[in-house]
PDB file of C-alpha atoms in Angstrom:
ATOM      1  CA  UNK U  11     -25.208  46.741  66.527  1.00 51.00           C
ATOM      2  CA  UNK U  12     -25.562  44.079  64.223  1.00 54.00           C
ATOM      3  CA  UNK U  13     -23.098  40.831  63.461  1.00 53.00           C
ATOM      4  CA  UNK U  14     -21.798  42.930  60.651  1.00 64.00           C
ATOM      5  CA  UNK U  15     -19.796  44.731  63.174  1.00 75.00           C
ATOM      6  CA  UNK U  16     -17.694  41.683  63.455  1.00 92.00           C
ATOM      7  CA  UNK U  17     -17.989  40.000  59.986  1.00 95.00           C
ATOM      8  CA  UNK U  18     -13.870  39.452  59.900  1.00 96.00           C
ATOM      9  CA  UNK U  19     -13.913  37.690  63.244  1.00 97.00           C
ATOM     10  CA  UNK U  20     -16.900  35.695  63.062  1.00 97.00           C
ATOM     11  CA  UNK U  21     -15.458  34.454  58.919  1.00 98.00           C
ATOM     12  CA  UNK U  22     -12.155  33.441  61.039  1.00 98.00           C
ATOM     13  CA  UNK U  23     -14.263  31.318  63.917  1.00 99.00           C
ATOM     14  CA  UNK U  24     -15.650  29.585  60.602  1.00 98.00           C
ATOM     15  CA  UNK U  25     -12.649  28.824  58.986  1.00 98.00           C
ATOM     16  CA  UNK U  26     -11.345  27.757  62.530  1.00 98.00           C
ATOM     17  CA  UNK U  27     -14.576  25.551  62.907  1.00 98.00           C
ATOM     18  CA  UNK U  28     -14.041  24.069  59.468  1.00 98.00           C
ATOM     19  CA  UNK U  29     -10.477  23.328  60.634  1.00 98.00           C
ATOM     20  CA  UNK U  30     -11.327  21.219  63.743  1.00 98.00           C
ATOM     21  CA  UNK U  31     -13.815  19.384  62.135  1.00 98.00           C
ATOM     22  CA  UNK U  32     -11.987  18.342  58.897  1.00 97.00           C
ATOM     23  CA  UNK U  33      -8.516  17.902  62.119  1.00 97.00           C
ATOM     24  CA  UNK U  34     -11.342  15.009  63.645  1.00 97.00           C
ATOM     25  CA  UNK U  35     -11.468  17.004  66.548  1.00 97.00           C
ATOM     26  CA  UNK U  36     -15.086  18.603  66.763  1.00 95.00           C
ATOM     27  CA  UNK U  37     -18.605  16.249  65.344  1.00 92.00           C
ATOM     28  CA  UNK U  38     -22.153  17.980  64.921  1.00 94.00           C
ATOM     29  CA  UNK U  39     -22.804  20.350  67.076  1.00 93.00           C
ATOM     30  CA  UNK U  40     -19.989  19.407  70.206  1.00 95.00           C
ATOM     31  CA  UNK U  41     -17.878  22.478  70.815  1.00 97.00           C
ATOM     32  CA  UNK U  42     -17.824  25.976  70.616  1.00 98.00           C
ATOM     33  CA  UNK U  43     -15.182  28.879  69.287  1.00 99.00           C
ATOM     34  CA  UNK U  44     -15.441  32.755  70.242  1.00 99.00           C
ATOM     35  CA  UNK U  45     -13.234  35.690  69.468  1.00 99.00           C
ATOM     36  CA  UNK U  46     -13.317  38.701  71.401  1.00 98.00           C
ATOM     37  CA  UNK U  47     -12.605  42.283  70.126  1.00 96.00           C
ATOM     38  CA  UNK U  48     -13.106  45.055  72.531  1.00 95.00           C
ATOM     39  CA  UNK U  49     -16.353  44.776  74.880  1.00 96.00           C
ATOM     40  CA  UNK U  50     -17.798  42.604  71.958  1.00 98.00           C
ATOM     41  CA  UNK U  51     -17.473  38.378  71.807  1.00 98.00           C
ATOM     42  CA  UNK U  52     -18.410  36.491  68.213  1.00 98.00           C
ATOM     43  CA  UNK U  53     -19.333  33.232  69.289  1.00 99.00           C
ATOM     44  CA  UNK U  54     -20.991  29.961  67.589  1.00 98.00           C
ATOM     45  CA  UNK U  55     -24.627  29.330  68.130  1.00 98.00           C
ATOM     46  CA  UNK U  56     -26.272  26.693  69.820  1.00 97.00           C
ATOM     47  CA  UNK U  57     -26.844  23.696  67.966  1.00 96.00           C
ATOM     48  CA  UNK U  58     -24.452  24.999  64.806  1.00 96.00           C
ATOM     49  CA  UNK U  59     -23.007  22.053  62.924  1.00 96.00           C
ATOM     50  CA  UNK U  60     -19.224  23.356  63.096  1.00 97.00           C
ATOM     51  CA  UNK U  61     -18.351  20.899  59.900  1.00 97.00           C
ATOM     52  CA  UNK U  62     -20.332  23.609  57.888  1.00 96.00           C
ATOM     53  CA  UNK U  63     -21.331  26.650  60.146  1.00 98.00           C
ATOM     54  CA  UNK U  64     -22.287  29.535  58.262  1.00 97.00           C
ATOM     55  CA  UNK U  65     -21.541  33.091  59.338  1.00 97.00           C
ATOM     56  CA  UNK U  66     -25.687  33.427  60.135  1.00 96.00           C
ATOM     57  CA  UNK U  67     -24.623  30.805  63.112  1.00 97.00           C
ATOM     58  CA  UNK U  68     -22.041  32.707  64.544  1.00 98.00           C
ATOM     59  CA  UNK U  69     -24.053  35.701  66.840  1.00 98.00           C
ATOM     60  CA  UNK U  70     -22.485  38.496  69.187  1.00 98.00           C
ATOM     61  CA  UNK U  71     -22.758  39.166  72.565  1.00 98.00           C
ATOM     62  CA  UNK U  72     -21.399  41.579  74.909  1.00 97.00           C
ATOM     63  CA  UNK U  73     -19.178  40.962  77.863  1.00 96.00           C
ATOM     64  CA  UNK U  74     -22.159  39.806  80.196  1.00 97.00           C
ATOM     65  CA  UNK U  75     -23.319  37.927  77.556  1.00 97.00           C
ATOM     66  CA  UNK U  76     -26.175  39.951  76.126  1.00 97.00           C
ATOM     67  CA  UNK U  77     -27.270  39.300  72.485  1.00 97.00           C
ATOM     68  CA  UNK U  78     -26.348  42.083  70.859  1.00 96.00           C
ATOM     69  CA  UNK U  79     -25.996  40.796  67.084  1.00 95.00           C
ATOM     70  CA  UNK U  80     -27.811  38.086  65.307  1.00 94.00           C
ATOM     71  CA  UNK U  81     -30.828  35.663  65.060  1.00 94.00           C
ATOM     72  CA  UNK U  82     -29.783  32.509  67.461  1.00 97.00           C
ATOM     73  CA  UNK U  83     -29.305  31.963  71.124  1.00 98.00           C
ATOM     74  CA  UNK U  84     -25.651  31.444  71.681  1.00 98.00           C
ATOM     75  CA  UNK U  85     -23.663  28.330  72.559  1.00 98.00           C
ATOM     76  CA  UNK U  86     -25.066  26.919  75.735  1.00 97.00           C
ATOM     77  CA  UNK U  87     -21.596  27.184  76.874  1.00 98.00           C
ATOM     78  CA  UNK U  88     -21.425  31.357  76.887  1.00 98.00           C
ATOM     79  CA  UNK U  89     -20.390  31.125  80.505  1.00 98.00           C
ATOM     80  CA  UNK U  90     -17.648  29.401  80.108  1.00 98.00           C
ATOM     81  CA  UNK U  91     -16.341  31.708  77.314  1.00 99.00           C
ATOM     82  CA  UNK U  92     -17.277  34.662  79.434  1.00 98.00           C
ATOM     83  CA  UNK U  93     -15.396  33.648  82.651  1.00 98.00           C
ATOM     84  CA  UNK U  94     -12.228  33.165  80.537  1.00 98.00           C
ATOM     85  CA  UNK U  95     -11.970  36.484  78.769  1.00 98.00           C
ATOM     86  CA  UNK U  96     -13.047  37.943  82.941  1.00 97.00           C
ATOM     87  CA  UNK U  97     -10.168  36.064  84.020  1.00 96.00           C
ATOM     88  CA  UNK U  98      -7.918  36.270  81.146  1.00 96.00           C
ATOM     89  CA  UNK U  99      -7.894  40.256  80.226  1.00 96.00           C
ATOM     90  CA  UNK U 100      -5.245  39.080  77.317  1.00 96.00           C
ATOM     91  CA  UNK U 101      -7.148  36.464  75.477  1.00 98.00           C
ATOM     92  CA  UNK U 102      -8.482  36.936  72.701  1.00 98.00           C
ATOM     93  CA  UNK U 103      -9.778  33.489  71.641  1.00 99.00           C
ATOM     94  CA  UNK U 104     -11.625  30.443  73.057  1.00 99.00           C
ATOM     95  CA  UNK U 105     -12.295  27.068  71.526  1.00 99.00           C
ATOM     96  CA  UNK U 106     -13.746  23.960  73.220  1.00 99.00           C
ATOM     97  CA  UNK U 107     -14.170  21.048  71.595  1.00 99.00           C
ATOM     98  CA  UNK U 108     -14.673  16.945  72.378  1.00 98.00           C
ATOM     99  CA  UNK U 109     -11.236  15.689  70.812  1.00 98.00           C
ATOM    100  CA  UNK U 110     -11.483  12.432  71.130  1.00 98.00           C
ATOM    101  CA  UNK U 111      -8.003  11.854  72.507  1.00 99.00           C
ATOM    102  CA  UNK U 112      -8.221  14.885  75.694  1.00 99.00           C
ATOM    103  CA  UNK U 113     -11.824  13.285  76.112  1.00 99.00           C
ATOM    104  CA  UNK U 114     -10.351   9.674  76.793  1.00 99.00           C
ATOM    105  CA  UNK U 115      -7.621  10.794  79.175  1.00 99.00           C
ATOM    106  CA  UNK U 116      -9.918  13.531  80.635  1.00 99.00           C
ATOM    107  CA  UNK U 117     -12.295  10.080  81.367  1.00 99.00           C
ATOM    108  CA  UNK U 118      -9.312   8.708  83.094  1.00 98.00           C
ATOM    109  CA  UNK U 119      -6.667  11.409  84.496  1.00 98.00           C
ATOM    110  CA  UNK U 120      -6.895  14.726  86.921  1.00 98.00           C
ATOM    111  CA  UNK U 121      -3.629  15.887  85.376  1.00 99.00           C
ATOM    112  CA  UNK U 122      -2.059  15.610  82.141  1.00 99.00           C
ATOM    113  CA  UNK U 123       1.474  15.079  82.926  1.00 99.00           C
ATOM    114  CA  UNK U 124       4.691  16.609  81.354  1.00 98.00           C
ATOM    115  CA  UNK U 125       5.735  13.766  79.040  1.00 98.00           C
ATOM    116  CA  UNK U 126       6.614  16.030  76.285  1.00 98.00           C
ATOM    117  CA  UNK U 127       8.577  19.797  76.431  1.00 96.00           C
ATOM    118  CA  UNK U 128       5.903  21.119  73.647  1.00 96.00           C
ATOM    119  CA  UNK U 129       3.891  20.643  76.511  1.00 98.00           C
ATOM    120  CA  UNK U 130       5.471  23.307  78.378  1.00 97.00           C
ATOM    121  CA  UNK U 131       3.590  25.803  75.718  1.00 96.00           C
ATOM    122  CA  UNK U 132       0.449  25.110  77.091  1.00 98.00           C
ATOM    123  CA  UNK U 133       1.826  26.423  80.720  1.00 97.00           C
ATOM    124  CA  UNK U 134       3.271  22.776  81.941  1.00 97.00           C
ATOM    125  CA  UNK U 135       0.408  19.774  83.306  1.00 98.00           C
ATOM    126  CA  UNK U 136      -3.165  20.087  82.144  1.00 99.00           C
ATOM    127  CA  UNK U 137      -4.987  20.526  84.913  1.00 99.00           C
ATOM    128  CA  UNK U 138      -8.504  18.209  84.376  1.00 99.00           C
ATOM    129  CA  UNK U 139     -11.615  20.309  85.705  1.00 99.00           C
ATOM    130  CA  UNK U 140     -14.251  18.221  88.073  1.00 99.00           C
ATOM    131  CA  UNK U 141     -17.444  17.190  86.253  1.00 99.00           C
ATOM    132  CA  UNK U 142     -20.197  19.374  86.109  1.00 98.00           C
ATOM    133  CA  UNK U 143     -23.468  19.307  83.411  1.00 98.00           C
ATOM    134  CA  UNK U 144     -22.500  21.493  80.128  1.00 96.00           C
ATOM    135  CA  UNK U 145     -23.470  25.264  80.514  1.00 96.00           C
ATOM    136  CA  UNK U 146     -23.443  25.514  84.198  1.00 97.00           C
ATOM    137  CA  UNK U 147     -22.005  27.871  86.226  1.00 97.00           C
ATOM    138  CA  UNK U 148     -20.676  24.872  87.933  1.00 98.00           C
ATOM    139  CA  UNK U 149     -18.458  23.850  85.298  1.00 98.00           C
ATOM    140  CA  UNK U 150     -17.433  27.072  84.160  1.00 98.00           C
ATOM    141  CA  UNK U 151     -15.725  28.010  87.611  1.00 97.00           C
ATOM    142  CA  UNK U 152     -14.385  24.448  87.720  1.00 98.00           C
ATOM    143  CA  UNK U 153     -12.701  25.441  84.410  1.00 98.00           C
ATOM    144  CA  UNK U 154     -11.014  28.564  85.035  1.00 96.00           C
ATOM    145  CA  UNK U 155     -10.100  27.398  88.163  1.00 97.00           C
ATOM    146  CA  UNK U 156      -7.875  24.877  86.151  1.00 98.00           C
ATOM    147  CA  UNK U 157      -7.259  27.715  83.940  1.00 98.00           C
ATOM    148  CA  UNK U 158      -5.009  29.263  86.381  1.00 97.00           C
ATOM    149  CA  UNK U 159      -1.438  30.023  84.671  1.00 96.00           C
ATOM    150  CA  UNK U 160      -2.514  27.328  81.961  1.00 98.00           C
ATOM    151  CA  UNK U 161      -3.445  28.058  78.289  1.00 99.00           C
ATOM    152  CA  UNK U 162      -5.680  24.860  78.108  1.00 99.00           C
ATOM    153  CA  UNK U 163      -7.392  22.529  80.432  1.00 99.00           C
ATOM    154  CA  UNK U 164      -9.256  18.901  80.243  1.00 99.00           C
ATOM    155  CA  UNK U 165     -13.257  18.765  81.331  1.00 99.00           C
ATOM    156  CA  UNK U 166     -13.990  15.213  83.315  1.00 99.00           C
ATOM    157  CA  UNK U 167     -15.733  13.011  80.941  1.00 99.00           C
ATOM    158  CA  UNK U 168     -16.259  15.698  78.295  1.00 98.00           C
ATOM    159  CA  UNK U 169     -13.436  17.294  76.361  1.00 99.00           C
ATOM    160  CA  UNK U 170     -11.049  20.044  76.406  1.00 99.00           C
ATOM    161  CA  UNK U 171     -10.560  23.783  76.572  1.00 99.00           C
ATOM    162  CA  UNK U 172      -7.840  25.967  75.132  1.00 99.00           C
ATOM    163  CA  UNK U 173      -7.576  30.308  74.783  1.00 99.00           C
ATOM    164  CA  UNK U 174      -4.973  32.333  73.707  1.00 98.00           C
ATOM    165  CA  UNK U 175      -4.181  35.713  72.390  1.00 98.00           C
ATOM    166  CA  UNK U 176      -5.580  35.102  68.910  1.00 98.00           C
ATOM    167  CA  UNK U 177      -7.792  32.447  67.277  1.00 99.00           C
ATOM    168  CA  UNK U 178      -4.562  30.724  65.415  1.00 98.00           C
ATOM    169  CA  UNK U 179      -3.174  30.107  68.356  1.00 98.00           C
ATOM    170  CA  UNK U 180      -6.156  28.822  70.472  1.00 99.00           C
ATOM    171  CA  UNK U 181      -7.003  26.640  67.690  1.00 99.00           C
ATOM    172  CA  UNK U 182      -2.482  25.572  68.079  1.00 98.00           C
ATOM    173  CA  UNK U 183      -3.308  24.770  71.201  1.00 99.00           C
ATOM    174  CA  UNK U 184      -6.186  22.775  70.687  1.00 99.00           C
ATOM    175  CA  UNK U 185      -4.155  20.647  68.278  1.00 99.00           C
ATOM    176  CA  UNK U 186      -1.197  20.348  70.548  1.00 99.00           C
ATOM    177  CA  UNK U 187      -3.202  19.599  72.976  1.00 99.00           C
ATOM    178  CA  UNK U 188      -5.024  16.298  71.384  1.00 99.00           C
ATOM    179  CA  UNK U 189      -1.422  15.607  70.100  1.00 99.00           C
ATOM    180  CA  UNK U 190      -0.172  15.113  73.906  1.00 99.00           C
ATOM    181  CA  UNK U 191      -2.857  13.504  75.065  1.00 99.00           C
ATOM    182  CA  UNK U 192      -2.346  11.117  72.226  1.00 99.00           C
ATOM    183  CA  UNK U 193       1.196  10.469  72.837  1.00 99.00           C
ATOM    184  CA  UNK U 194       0.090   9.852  76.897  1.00 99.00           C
ATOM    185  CA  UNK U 195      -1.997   7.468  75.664  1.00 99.00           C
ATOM    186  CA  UNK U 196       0.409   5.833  73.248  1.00 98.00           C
ATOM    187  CA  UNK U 197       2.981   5.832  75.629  1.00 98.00           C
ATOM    188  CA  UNK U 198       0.838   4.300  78.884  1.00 98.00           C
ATOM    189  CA  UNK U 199      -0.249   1.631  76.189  1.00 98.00           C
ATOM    190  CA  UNK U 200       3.842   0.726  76.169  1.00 98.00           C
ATOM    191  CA  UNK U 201       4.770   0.466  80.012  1.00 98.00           C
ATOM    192  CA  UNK U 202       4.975   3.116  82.022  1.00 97.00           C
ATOM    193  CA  UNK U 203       5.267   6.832  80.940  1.00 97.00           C
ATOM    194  CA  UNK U 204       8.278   8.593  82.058  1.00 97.00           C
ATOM    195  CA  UNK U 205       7.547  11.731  82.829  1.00 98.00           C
ATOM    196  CA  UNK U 206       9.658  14.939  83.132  1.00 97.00           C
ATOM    197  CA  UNK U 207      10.703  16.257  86.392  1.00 97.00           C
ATOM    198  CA  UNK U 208      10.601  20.144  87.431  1.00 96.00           C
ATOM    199  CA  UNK U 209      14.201  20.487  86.858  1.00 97.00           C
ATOM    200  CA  UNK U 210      14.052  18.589  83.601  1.00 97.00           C
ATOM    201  CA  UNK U 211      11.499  21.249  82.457  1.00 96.00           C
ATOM    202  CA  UNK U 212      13.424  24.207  83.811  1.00 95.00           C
ATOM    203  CA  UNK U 213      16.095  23.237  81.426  1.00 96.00           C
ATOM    204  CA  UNK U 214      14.035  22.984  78.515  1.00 95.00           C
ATOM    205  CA  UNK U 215      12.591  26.616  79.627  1.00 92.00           C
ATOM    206  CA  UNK U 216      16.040  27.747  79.717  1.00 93.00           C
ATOM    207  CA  UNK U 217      17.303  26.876  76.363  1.00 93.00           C
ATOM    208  CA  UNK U 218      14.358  27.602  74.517  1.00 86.00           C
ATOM    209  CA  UNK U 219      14.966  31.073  75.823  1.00 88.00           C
ATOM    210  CA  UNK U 220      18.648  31.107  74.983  1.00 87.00           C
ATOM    211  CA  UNK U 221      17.879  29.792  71.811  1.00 86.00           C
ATOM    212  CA  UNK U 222      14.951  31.554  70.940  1.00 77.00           C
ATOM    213  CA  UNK U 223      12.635  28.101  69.772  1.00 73.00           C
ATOM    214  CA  UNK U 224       9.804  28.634  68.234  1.00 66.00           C
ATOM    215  CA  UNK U 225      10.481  32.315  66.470  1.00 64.00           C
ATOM    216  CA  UNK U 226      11.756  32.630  63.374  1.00 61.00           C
ATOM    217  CA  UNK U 227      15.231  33.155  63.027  1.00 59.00           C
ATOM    218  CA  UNK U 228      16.701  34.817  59.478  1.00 57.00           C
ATOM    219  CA  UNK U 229      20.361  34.142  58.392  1.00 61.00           C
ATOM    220  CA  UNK U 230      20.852  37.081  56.687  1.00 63.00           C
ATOM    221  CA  UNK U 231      23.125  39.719  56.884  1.00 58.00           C
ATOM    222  CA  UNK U 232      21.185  42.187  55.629  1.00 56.00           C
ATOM    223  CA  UNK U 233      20.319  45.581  57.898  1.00 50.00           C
TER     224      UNK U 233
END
């Protein structure tokens, strides 16, 4: 197999790399994107500059991680990528990155609190993983263990992880992610953050169900 195979999915991890990078969110080489499609995972190289990563940087493996197409080592982080899609049979995206904003309060915080109901998209308080060195095993098992019923979590003194179904949305989350952590921090700057309770967030839960938020709704009468 070669990363030819995959040439669609590894051109979307570039756009989405462009994306971050231009967003603020990813500088030189810090963070990784992958995309899995059956038993096969496109994934950024080590070392790729994600400002301007080329599809040459963006390899395959398989789901243990074996190079199966390209000419560089993957992302030191592989593990981590690889535990996700184990323990996440419905993702179909990963992105890590050192946002500057879910690095500061990951420096700071073991939770993310609920200040926000768009925060309830990303499965309610980010959970902020123990510190471990990049690329251990350590640190990926400290991940998905903050994983659990979450689409994103904060690494201790490092940066942030989000997955979801597709790309577009992992990269969502990513954004909405920074965004909250932002608004934490611009909101502990003021006084204290007030934070919302369980029932408070049950509520919000509720309507958005009733009222269908988030999906587009069409006003005409047509069949």
């Amino acid at each position: 197999m070669t990363t030819a195979h995959l040439e669609a999915e590894r051109a979307d991890i570039a756009a989405a790399c462009h994306q971050l990078a231009a967003s603020g969110l990813v500088l030189g080489s810090a963070g990784n994107v992958s995309v899995r499609t059956g038993d096969h995972i496109a994934i950024t190289a080590s070392g790729a500059r994600l400002a301007d990563i080329g599809l040459e940087q963006i390899v395959v493996v398989d789901v243990d991680g074996a190079l199966v197409g390209g000419d560089f080592a993957p992302t030191s982080e592989l593990q981590l990528h690889l535990d996700i899609y184990r323990h996440h049979p419905q993702t179909g995206a990963v992105v890590h990155t050192h946002a500057p904003k879910c690095t500061a309060v990951a420096c700071v915080l073991d939770e993310l609190p609920v200040l926000h109901y768009q925060q309830l998209t990303l499965g309610g308080a980010t959970k902020v993983a123990p510190f471990h060195p990049f690329g251990t095993r350590e640190l990926a098992d400290a991940v998905s263990t903050a994983l659990a019923g979450r689409s994103a979590a904060l690494m201790a003194n490092h940066g942030a992880v989000t997955h979801g179904p597709t790309l577009d949305l992992a990269v969502e989350y990513t954004l909405l992610l920074e965004w909250a952590c932002a608004v934490y921090l611009d909101a502990r700057a003021l006084g204290t953050p007030r934070i919302l309770s369980a029932d408070q967030q049950s509520a919000v839960i509720d309507t958005a169900l009733r009222l269908r938020y988030g999906r587009p709704q069409s006003l005409s009468k047509e069949p």
